[in-house]
Short mmCIF file of C-alpha atoms and ligand atoms in Angstrom, two decimals:
data_model
loop_
_atom_site.label_atom_id
_atom_site.label_comp_id
_atom_site.label_asym_id
_atom_site.label_seq_id
_atom_site.Cartn_x
_atom_site.Cartn_y
_atom_site.Cartn_z
CA MET H 1 -24.49 22.52 -21.26
CA ALA H 2 -28.18 22.97 -20.55
CA LYS H 3 -27.58 22.65 -16.83
CA ALA H 4 -24.34 24.76 -16.85
CA GLN H 5 -23.74 28.43 -16.29
CA ARG H 6 -22.28 29.66 -19.51
CA ALA H 7 -19.58 32.37 -19.94
CA GLN H 8 -18.02 34.08 -22.80
CA ALA H 9 -14.57 34.80 -21.52
CA VAL H 10 -11.84 34.16 -19.13
CA GLY H 11 -10.74 37.42 -17.31
CA CYS H 12 -7.04 37.17 -16.67
CA ILE H 13 -6.04 39.74 -13.99
CA GLY H 14 -2.32 40.47 -13.29
CA PRO H 15 -0.64 41.41 -10.03
CA ARG H 16 -0.68 45.07 -11.01
CA GLY H 17 -4.39 44.97 -11.63
CA GLY H 18 -4.24 44.86 -15.46
CA ARG H 19 -6.97 42.77 -17.02
CA ILE H 20 -7.62 41.10 -20.37
CA ASP H 21 -10.76 39.17 -21.23
CA VAL H 22 -9.98 36.25 -23.42
CA PRO H 23 -12.98 35.04 -25.42
CA GLY H 24 -14.05 31.38 -25.33
CA HIS H 25 -16.98 29.00 -25.07
CA LEU H 26 -17.14 28.17 -21.39
CA ALA H 27 -19.42 26.39 -18.97
CA VAL H 28 -19.43 25.94 -15.14
CA LEU H 29 -21.22 23.14 -13.59
CA PRO H 30 -20.78 21.72 -10.02
CA ARG H 31 -18.81 18.51 -10.15
CA ARG H 32 -21.52 16.68 -8.29
CA LEU H 33 -24.03 17.40 -11.08
CA LEU H 34 -21.62 16.61 -13.90
CA ASP H 35 -20.76 13.28 -12.22
CA GLU H 36 -24.48 12.51 -11.90
CA ILE H 37 -25.11 13.23 -15.61
CA LEU H 38 -22.14 11.07 -16.59
CA ALA H 39 -23.06 8.26 -14.37
CA ARG H 40 -26.65 8.30 -15.68
CA GLY H 41 -25.28 8.23 -19.24
CA ALA H 42 -23.15 5.20 -18.38
CA LEU H 43 -26.01 3.42 -16.75
CA ASP H 44 -28.27 4.15 -19.75
CA ALA H 45 -25.62 2.68 -21.99
CA GLY H 46 -25.66 -0.63 -19.98
CA ALA H 47 -23.07 -0.03 -17.22
CA GLU H 48 -23.76 -1.46 -13.77
CA PHE H 49 -22.94 0.75 -10.82
CA LEU H 50 -21.40 -0.56 -7.59
CA GLN H 51 -20.25 1.62 -4.74
CA ALA H 52 -16.91 0.06 -3.78
CA ARG H 53 -13.33 0.68 -2.80
CA PHE H 54 -10.73 -0.72 -5.00
CA GLU H 55 -8.13 -2.48 -2.77
CA ALA H 56 -5.88 -4.33 -5.14
CA PRO H 57 -5.84 -5.96 -8.50
CA ILE H 58 -6.22 -9.70 -8.79
CA GLU H 59 -3.35 -11.16 -10.89
CA GLU H 60 -2.73 -14.40 -12.65
CA ASN H 61 0.61 -15.07 -14.41
CA GLY H 62 1.39 -11.38 -14.35
CA VAL H 63 -1.98 -10.41 -15.96
CA VAL H 64 -4.59 -8.48 -14.10
CA VAL H 65 -7.80 -10.37 -14.19
CA GLY H 66 -9.97 -8.44 -11.87
CA ALA H 67 -10.04 -6.38 -8.71
CA ARG H 68 -10.48 -6.98 -5.01
CA LEU H 69 -13.16 -4.51 -3.92
CA ARG H 70 -14.33 -3.40 -0.55
CA VAL H 71 -18.09 -3.04 -0.35
CA GLY H 72 -19.09 -2.02 3.18
CA ASP H 73 -17.50 -4.51 5.47
CA ASP H 74 -17.06 -7.11 2.86
CA VAL H 75 -14.28 -7.65 0.37
CA ILE H 76 -15.37 -9.15 -2.88
CA GLU H 77 -13.43 -10.36 -5.90
CA GLN H 78 -14.67 -9.05 -9.21
CA ARG H 79 -13.28 -10.78 -12.21
CA ALA H 80 -12.91 -8.68 -15.32
CA ARG H 81 -11.32 -8.80 -18.84
CA TRP H 82 -9.91 -5.33 -18.15
CA VAL H 83 -9.51 -3.05 -15.13
CA LEU H 84 -9.52 0.69 -15.83
CA LEU H 85 -8.21 2.59 -12.85
CA ALA H 86 -9.66 6.10 -12.66
CA THR H 87 -8.97 6.84 -9.00
CA GLY H 88 -7.83 10.49 -9.35
CA ALA H 89 -4.84 12.22 -7.76
CA VAL H 90 -4.68 10.46 -4.46
CA PRO H 91 -2.04 7.81 -5.18
CA LYS H 92 -3.10 5.05 -2.88
CA ALA H 93 -4.95 2.98 -5.48
CA LEU H 94 -2.23 3.51 -8.01
CA GLN H 95 0.30 2.29 -5.45
CA ALA H 96 -1.83 -0.74 -4.68
CA ALA H 97 -1.96 -1.61 -8.38
CA GLY H 98 1.75 -1.21 -8.73
CA MET H 99 1.38 1.67 -11.21
CA CYS H 100 2.60 4.64 -9.17
CA THR H 101 6.03 6.07 -10.02
CA ARG H 102 5.86 9.19 -7.92
CA HIS H 103 3.58 9.49 -4.88
CA THR H 104 3.72 13.20 -4.54
CA PRO H 105 1.27 15.46 -6.38
CA SER H 106 2.12 18.13 -8.91
CA GLY H 107 0.12 20.82 -7.02
CA VAL H 108 -2.59 21.40 -4.58
CA ALA H 109 -5.82 23.47 -4.75
CA LEU H 110 -8.65 24.56 -2.56
CA ARG H 111 -12.20 25.73 -3.53
CA GLY H 112 -15.54 26.33 -2.27
CA TYR H 113 -19.00 27.56 -3.42
CA ILE H 114 -20.59 30.83 -2.33
CA ARG H 115 -24.25 31.71 -3.02
CA ALA H 116 -24.43 35.50 -3.77
CA PRO H 117 -27.33 36.43 -5.96
CA SER H 118 -26.39 40.07 -5.49
CA MET H 119 -23.18 39.40 -7.36
CA VAL H 120 -24.83 37.87 -10.44
CA GLY H 121 -24.01 40.15 -13.36
CA LYS H 122 -20.98 41.77 -11.51
CA ILE H 123 -18.76 38.69 -12.11
CA THR H 124 -19.59 37.30 -15.55
CA ALA H 125 -16.39 35.90 -16.81
CA LEU H 126 -14.22 33.13 -15.30
CA GLU H 127 -11.75 35.29 -13.40
CA VAL H 128 -8.23 34.13 -12.96
CA VAL H 129 -6.08 36.18 -10.76
CA TRP H 130 -2.36 36.22 -10.42
CA ASN H 131 -0.98 37.93 -7.39
CA GLN H 132 2.06 37.75 -5.14
CA ALA H 133 -0.26 36.52 -2.40
CA VAL H 134 -0.95 33.35 -4.38
CA ARG H 135 2.41 32.70 -5.89
CA PRO H 136 3.40 30.24 -7.20
CA GLY H 137 -0.18 29.71 -8.36
CA TYR H 138 -3.39 31.73 -8.88
CA GLY H 139 -6.86 32.43 -7.47
CA TRP H 140 -10.09 32.20 -9.29
CA ILE H 141 -13.82 33.07 -9.21
CA PHE H 142 -16.10 31.25 -11.59
CA PRO H 143 -19.85 32.22 -11.92
CA ALA H 144 -21.82 29.00 -11.44
CA PRO H 145 -25.53 28.19 -11.87
CA ASP H 146 -28.11 29.31 -9.33
CA GLY H 147 -26.59 32.56 -8.11
CA CYS H 148 -23.48 30.62 -6.94
CA PHE H 149 -19.81 31.21 -7.48
CA ASN H 150 -16.85 28.75 -7.39
CA ILE H 151 -13.92 30.43 -5.70
CA GLY H 152 -10.49 28.91 -4.94
CA VAL H 153 -6.74 28.97 -5.10
CA GLY H 154 -4.28 26.66 -6.64
CA VAL H 155 -0.53 26.34 -5.99
CA THR H 156 1.71 24.56 -8.44
CA ASP H 157 5.00 22.76 -7.66
CA SER H 158 3.78 22.33 -4.03
CA HIS H 159 5.91 19.30 -3.51
CA ARG H 160 9.43 20.13 -4.68
CA ASP H 161 11.40 16.99 -5.03
CA LEU H 162 14.28 17.55 -2.62
CA ALA H 163 16.88 14.92 -3.09
CA GLY H 164 14.28 12.60 -4.67
CA LYS H 165 12.23 12.52 -1.45
CA GLY H 166 9.26 14.54 -2.74
CA GLN H 167 9.43 16.84 0.32
CA LYS H 168 6.54 19.35 0.84
CA LYS H 169 7.11 23.01 0.65
CA ASP H 170 5.64 25.17 3.29
CA VAL H 171 2.21 25.59 1.63
CA ASN H 172 -0.72 26.65 3.84
CA LEU H 173 -3.68 26.78 1.25
CA ARG H 174 -6.10 28.41 3.69
CA ALA H 175 -3.69 31.19 4.41
CA ILE H 176 -3.17 31.57 0.77
CA PHE H 177 -6.95 31.60 0.19
CA ASP H 178 -7.36 34.32 2.95
CA ALA H 179 -4.47 36.32 1.34
CA PHE H 180 -6.19 36.07 -2.10
CA VAL H 181 -9.55 37.33 -0.65
CA ALA H 182 -7.70 40.23 1.01
CA ALA H 183 -5.78 41.16 -2.12
CA TYR H 184 -8.63 40.98 -4.66
CA PRO H 185 -11.60 43.22 -4.01
CA PRO H 186 -14.26 41.29 -6.04
CA ALA H 187 -13.35 38.22 -3.77
CA ARG H 188 -13.78 40.39 -0.68
CA GLU H 189 -17.14 41.62 -1.89
CA LEU H 190 -18.26 38.07 -2.77
CA LEU H 191 -17.41 36.87 0.71
CA ALA H 192 -19.11 39.84 2.31
CA GLN H 193 -22.28 39.55 0.40
CA GLY H 194 -22.67 35.76 0.03
CA GLU H 195 -23.02 32.70 2.09
CA TRP H 196 -20.95 29.46 1.94
CA VAL H 197 -22.58 26.51 0.37
CA GLY H 198 -20.63 23.59 1.94
CA GLU H 199 -17.07 23.88 2.91
CA LEU H 200 -13.81 24.90 1.43
CA LYS H 201 -12.24 21.63 0.25
CA GLY H 202 -8.62 21.00 -0.81
CA ALA H 203 -7.23 18.29 -3.02
CA PRO H 204 -4.04 17.29 -4.93
CA LEU H 205 -3.44 17.66 -8.56
CA ARG H 206 -1.41 15.21 -10.74
CA CYS H 207 -0.29 16.92 -14.04
CA THR H 208 1.65 16.56 -17.25
CA LEU H 209 1.00 12.79 -17.71
CA GLN H 210 3.63 12.11 -15.15
CA GLY H 211 3.94 10.05 -11.96
CA ALA H 212 2.31 6.74 -13.17
CA ARG H 213 2.72 3.87 -15.61
CA PHE H 214 -0.23 3.96 -18.06
CA SER H 215 -0.85 0.25 -18.44
CA ARG H 216 0.23 -3.15 -17.72
CA PRO H 217 -1.41 -6.54 -19.03
CA GLY H 218 -5.08 -6.35 -18.12
CA LEU H 219 -4.98 -2.81 -16.71
CA MET H 220 -5.09 0.72 -17.84
CA VAL H 221 -4.73 3.99 -15.78
CA ILE H 222 -6.93 6.73 -16.91
CA GLY H 223 -7.79 10.31 -15.84
CA GLU H 224 -5.84 12.10 -13.25
CA ALA H 225 -4.44 8.95 -11.82
CA ALA H 226 -2.47 9.00 -15.10
CA GLY H 227 -1.59 12.73 -14.55
CA SER H 228 -4.03 13.91 -17.07
CA THR H 229 -4.56 17.48 -15.65
CA TYR H 230 -2.98 20.46 -17.40
CA SER H 231 -0.24 22.14 -15.41
CA PHE H 232 -0.53 26.02 -15.57
CA THR H 233 -4.37 26.02 -15.68
CA GLY H 234 -5.24 23.01 -13.38
CA GLU H 235 -7.83 22.10 -15.99
CA GLY H 236 -8.49 18.38 -15.69
CA ILE H 237 -12.17 17.35 -16.01
CA GLY H 238 -12.21 17.45 -19.77
CA LYS H 239 -8.75 15.90 -20.05
CA ALA H 240 -9.65 13.03 -17.65
CA MET H 241 -12.67 12.32 -19.90
CA GLN H 242 -10.42 12.44 -23.02
CA THR H 243 -8.06 9.79 -21.69
CA GLY H 244 -11.12 7.64 -20.79
CA MET H 245 -12.33 7.87 -24.29
CA LEU H 246 -8.89 6.94 -25.63
CA ALA H 247 -8.86 3.89 -23.49
CA ALA H 248 -12.43 3.05 -24.59
CA ASP H 249 -11.45 3.41 -28.24
CA ALA H 250 -8.35 1.13 -27.72
CA LEU H 251 -10.56 -1.58 -26.04
CA LEU H 252 -13.12 -1.50 -28.78
CA ALA H 253 -10.52 -1.58 -31.49
CA HIS H 254 -8.51 -4.55 -30.23
CA ALA H 255 -9.29 -7.94 -28.57
CA GLU H 256 -5.68 -8.53 -27.97
CA ASP H 257 -4.12 -7.10 -24.74
CA ALA H 258 -0.85 -5.78 -26.18
CA ALA H 259 -2.47 -4.13 -29.18
CA ALA H 260 -5.03 -2.34 -26.96
CA ARG H 261 -2.44 -1.07 -24.57
CA ALA H 262 -0.15 0.03 -27.41
CA GLN H 263 -3.00 2.02 -28.97
CA TYR H 264 -3.88 3.66 -25.61
CA GLU H 265 -0.30 4.51 -24.80
CA ALA H 266 0.19 5.85 -28.31
CA GLY H 267 -2.97 8.07 -27.85
CA LEU H 268 -1.38 9.45 -24.61
CA ALA H 269 2.03 9.99 -26.25
CA ALA H 270 0.29 12.09 -28.98
CA LEU H 271 -1.12 14.40 -26.30
CA MET H 272 2.22 14.77 -24.54
CA PRO H 273 3.60 17.74 -26.62
CA LYS H 274 0.48 19.76 -25.50
CA TYR H 275 1.02 18.76 -21.89
CA LYS H 276 4.79 19.86 -22.08
CA LEU H 277 3.69 23.12 -23.43
CA TYR H 278 1.38 23.71 -20.50
CA GLU H 279 4.15 22.74 -18.30
CA ARG H 280 6.35 25.47 -19.75
CA ALA H 281 3.40 27.90 -19.60
CA ASN H 282 3.36 27.10 -15.88
CA ARG H 283 6.24 29.56 -15.36
CA VAL H 284 3.56 32.34 -15.35
CA ASN H 285 2.47 30.88 -11.94
CA ALA H 286 5.96 31.01 -10.60
CA PHE H 287 6.62 34.58 -11.99
CA PRO H 288 3.38 36.62 -11.92
CA TRP H 289 5.07 39.51 -13.60
CA LEU H 290 4.89 37.39 -16.69
CA ALA H 291 1.13 37.61 -16.44
CA ASP H 292 1.47 41.43 -16.12
CA LEU H 293 3.59 41.43 -19.24
CA LEU H 294 1.25 39.23 -21.29
CA ILE H 295 -1.88 41.22 -20.15
CA TRP H 296 -0.23 44.53 -20.90
CA ARG H 297 0.81 43.30 -24.36
CA ALA H 298 -2.54 41.52 -25.07
CA GLN H 299 -4.35 44.79 -24.26
CA LYS H 300 -2.61 46.34 -27.24
CA SER H 301 -2.66 43.33 -29.65
CA ALA H 302 -5.83 41.89 -31.07
CA ARG H 303 -3.65 39.17 -32.56
CA LEU H 304 -2.28 38.15 -29.25
CA ARG H 305 -5.80 38.05 -27.70
CA GLN H 306 -6.76 35.80 -30.63
CA ARG H 307 -3.81 33.50 -29.95
CA MET H 308 -4.74 33.38 -26.19
CA SER H 309 -8.23 32.50 -27.17
CA GLY H 310 -6.85 29.70 -29.26
CA VAL H 311 -5.05 28.32 -26.21
CA LEU H 312 -8.29 28.48 -24.26
CA GLU H 313 -10.21 26.73 -27.02
CA GLU H 314 -7.33 24.21 -27.58
CA THR H 315 -6.77 25.26 -31.10
CA SER H 316 -3.30 26.64 -30.47
CA ASN H 317 -0.47 25.92 -28.02
CA PRO H 318 0.08 27.86 -24.70
CA GLY H 319 3.84 27.29 -24.53
CA ASN H 320 4.27 29.62 -27.43
CA LEU H 321 3.02 32.50 -25.37
CA VAL H 322 5.72 32.14 -22.79
CA SER H 323 8.58 30.40 -24.60
CA LEU H 324 11.75 32.53 -25.22
CA ARG H 325 10.70 32.93 -28.82
CA GLY H 326 7.16 33.75 -27.69
CA LEU H 327 8.36 36.33 -25.16
CA SER H 328 10.53 38.07 -27.85
CA ARG H 329 7.50 38.07 -30.11
CA LEU H 330 5.62 39.78 -27.32
CA PHE H 331 8.05 42.53 -27.41
CA PHE H 332 9.03 42.87 -30.99
CA GLU H 333 6.23 41.66 -33.22
C1 FAD S 401 -9.73 22.48 -5.81
C2 FAD S 401 -9.72 22.01 -7.27
C3 FAD S 401 -10.42 22.65 -8.23
C4 FAD S 401 -10.47 22.21 -9.57
N1 FAD S 401 -11.09 22.90 -10.48
C5 FAD S 401 -11.27 22.42 -11.76
C6 FAD S 401 -12.02 23.18 -12.75
O1 FAD S 401 -12.62 24.14 -12.44
N2 FAD S 401 -12.03 22.69 -14.02
C7 FAD S 401 -11.42 21.49 -14.33
O2 FAD S 401 -11.39 21.03 -15.53
N3 FAD S 401 -10.59 20.87 -13.36
C8 FAD S 401 -10.52 21.32 -12.12
N4 FAD S 401 -9.75 20.59 -11.16
C9 FAD S 401 -9.07 19.36 -11.65
C10 FAD S 401 -10.05 18.18 -11.66
O3 FAD S 401 -10.80 18.10 -10.42
C11 FAD S 401 -9.43 16.90 -11.94
O4 FAD S 401 -8.54 17.02 -13.02
C12 FAD S 401 -10.49 15.89 -12.32
O5 FAD S 401 -11.36 15.61 -11.11
C13 FAD S 401 -9.88 14.50 -12.62
O6 FAD S 401 -10.85 13.64 -12.87
P1 FAD S 401 -10.74 12.08 -12.45
O7 FAD S 401 -12.12 11.43 -12.74
O8 FAD S 401 -9.53 11.42 -13.10
O9 FAD S 401 -10.50 12.04 -10.92
P2 FAD S 401 -11.45 12.38 -9.70
O10 FAD S 401 -12.47 13.44 -10.17
O11 FAD S 401 -10.50 12.66 -8.58
O12 FAD S 401 -12.24 11.05 -9.43
C14 FAD S 401 -11.61 9.92 -8.88
C15 FAD S 401 -12.65 9.18 -8.13
O13 FAD S 401 -12.03 7.92 -7.68
C16 FAD S 401 -12.40 7.74 -6.32
N5 FAD S 401 -11.41 6.79 -5.66
C17 FAD S 401 -10.22 7.05 -5.26
N6 FAD S 401 -9.60 5.97 -4.75
C18 FAD S 401 -10.48 4.97 -4.93
C19 FAD S 401 -10.53 3.59 -4.66
N7 FAD S 401 -9.43 2.98 -4.01
N8 FAD S 401 -11.62 2.82 -4.85
C20 FAD S 401 -12.65 3.47 -5.42
N9 FAD S 401 -12.80 4.76 -5.65
C21 FAD S 401 -11.74 5.47 -5.51
C22 FAD S 401 -12.41 9.08 -5.67
O14 FAD S 401 -13.25 9.14 -4.48
C23 FAD S 401 -13.13 9.86 -6.83
O15 FAD S 401 -14.45 9.86 -6.75
C24 FAD S 401 -9.70 21.04 -9.86
C25 FAD S 401 -9.02 20.35 -8.91
C26 FAD S 401 -8.99 20.85 -7.62
C27 FAD S 401 -8.25 20.07 -6.56
#
């Protein structure tokens, strides 16, 4: 938190320009810096770091007993009591480990950093913008440390499963990014006043704890490889860490393979209702008018703003806001 840019709210902006600021305790930190802090923490706790590419598990009698790793031009065999696969949303390693049940992602997103000191103080909330131009998804601008801003677009359901083939919809993220910038004046101003730090980068998302098996003897899948990212918000860093902690707790609690895996899978199953609710809330991305409706209603209701804040802080459930019951409460409560 000491290195992060803090913010006090998420600004939700609807297609008609309505805005509601949902209070929360928020922090923005470039991923490279966060990873460095995490890696340093692991090293301080006794981990060894090896830059390597996971190629395949080593198996004996149906049990994973290590991994084949590519280190430069060499392939080495690393024996291990457990292999934890944390290889993110690109499914290649999952497939090599025999854990992938769906190779297509749940969505795709694109983001870059812009340094724009003149915009500091003008954009202070994490702004999330729903707009026809970004449908089915949203655009965002997050104030980051050192006068920088994280700006991007994300599209959900980018790979509709046509006849089980996981065919891709016609999604051009760069065109959607350009349309977002054209449609949202603060994004236009940011691009006009600032300069790019690095490039715009796109990547897939795997959401709702779907698309992979979670464990097999000797191996656990953690993080986004297990689909740990929230649908609707695309929030995944904290969630990935949470699944890592669940796996660590299970390994520390049980010497026996089946018991450790059962505890880990039970931990994920306990999170599932929340993921399902985020999946339901995802309809806001498909039907941006729902965002208009929520924002319009929240502008009038301190109680609804409080509930939205509860979703943000993870003390209440997002699905309640856009379920049929939630919608009728929006109108009639
Ligand atoms: C554009 C974009 C913006 C996002 N913004 C946010 C945000 O603001 N907040 C948020 O909470 N989430 C955000 N997310 C989601 C977030 O990035 C993910 O949920 C999160 O990174 C998942 O963490 P992870 O450690 O499981 O996977 P990753 O961060 O993807 O890490 C996996 C690592 O494994 C490595 N790897 C892959 N294959 C192999 C292999 N075979 N051998 C060795 N290493 C391998 C990869 O190189 C990578 O370093 C965003 C996603 C995208 C695409």
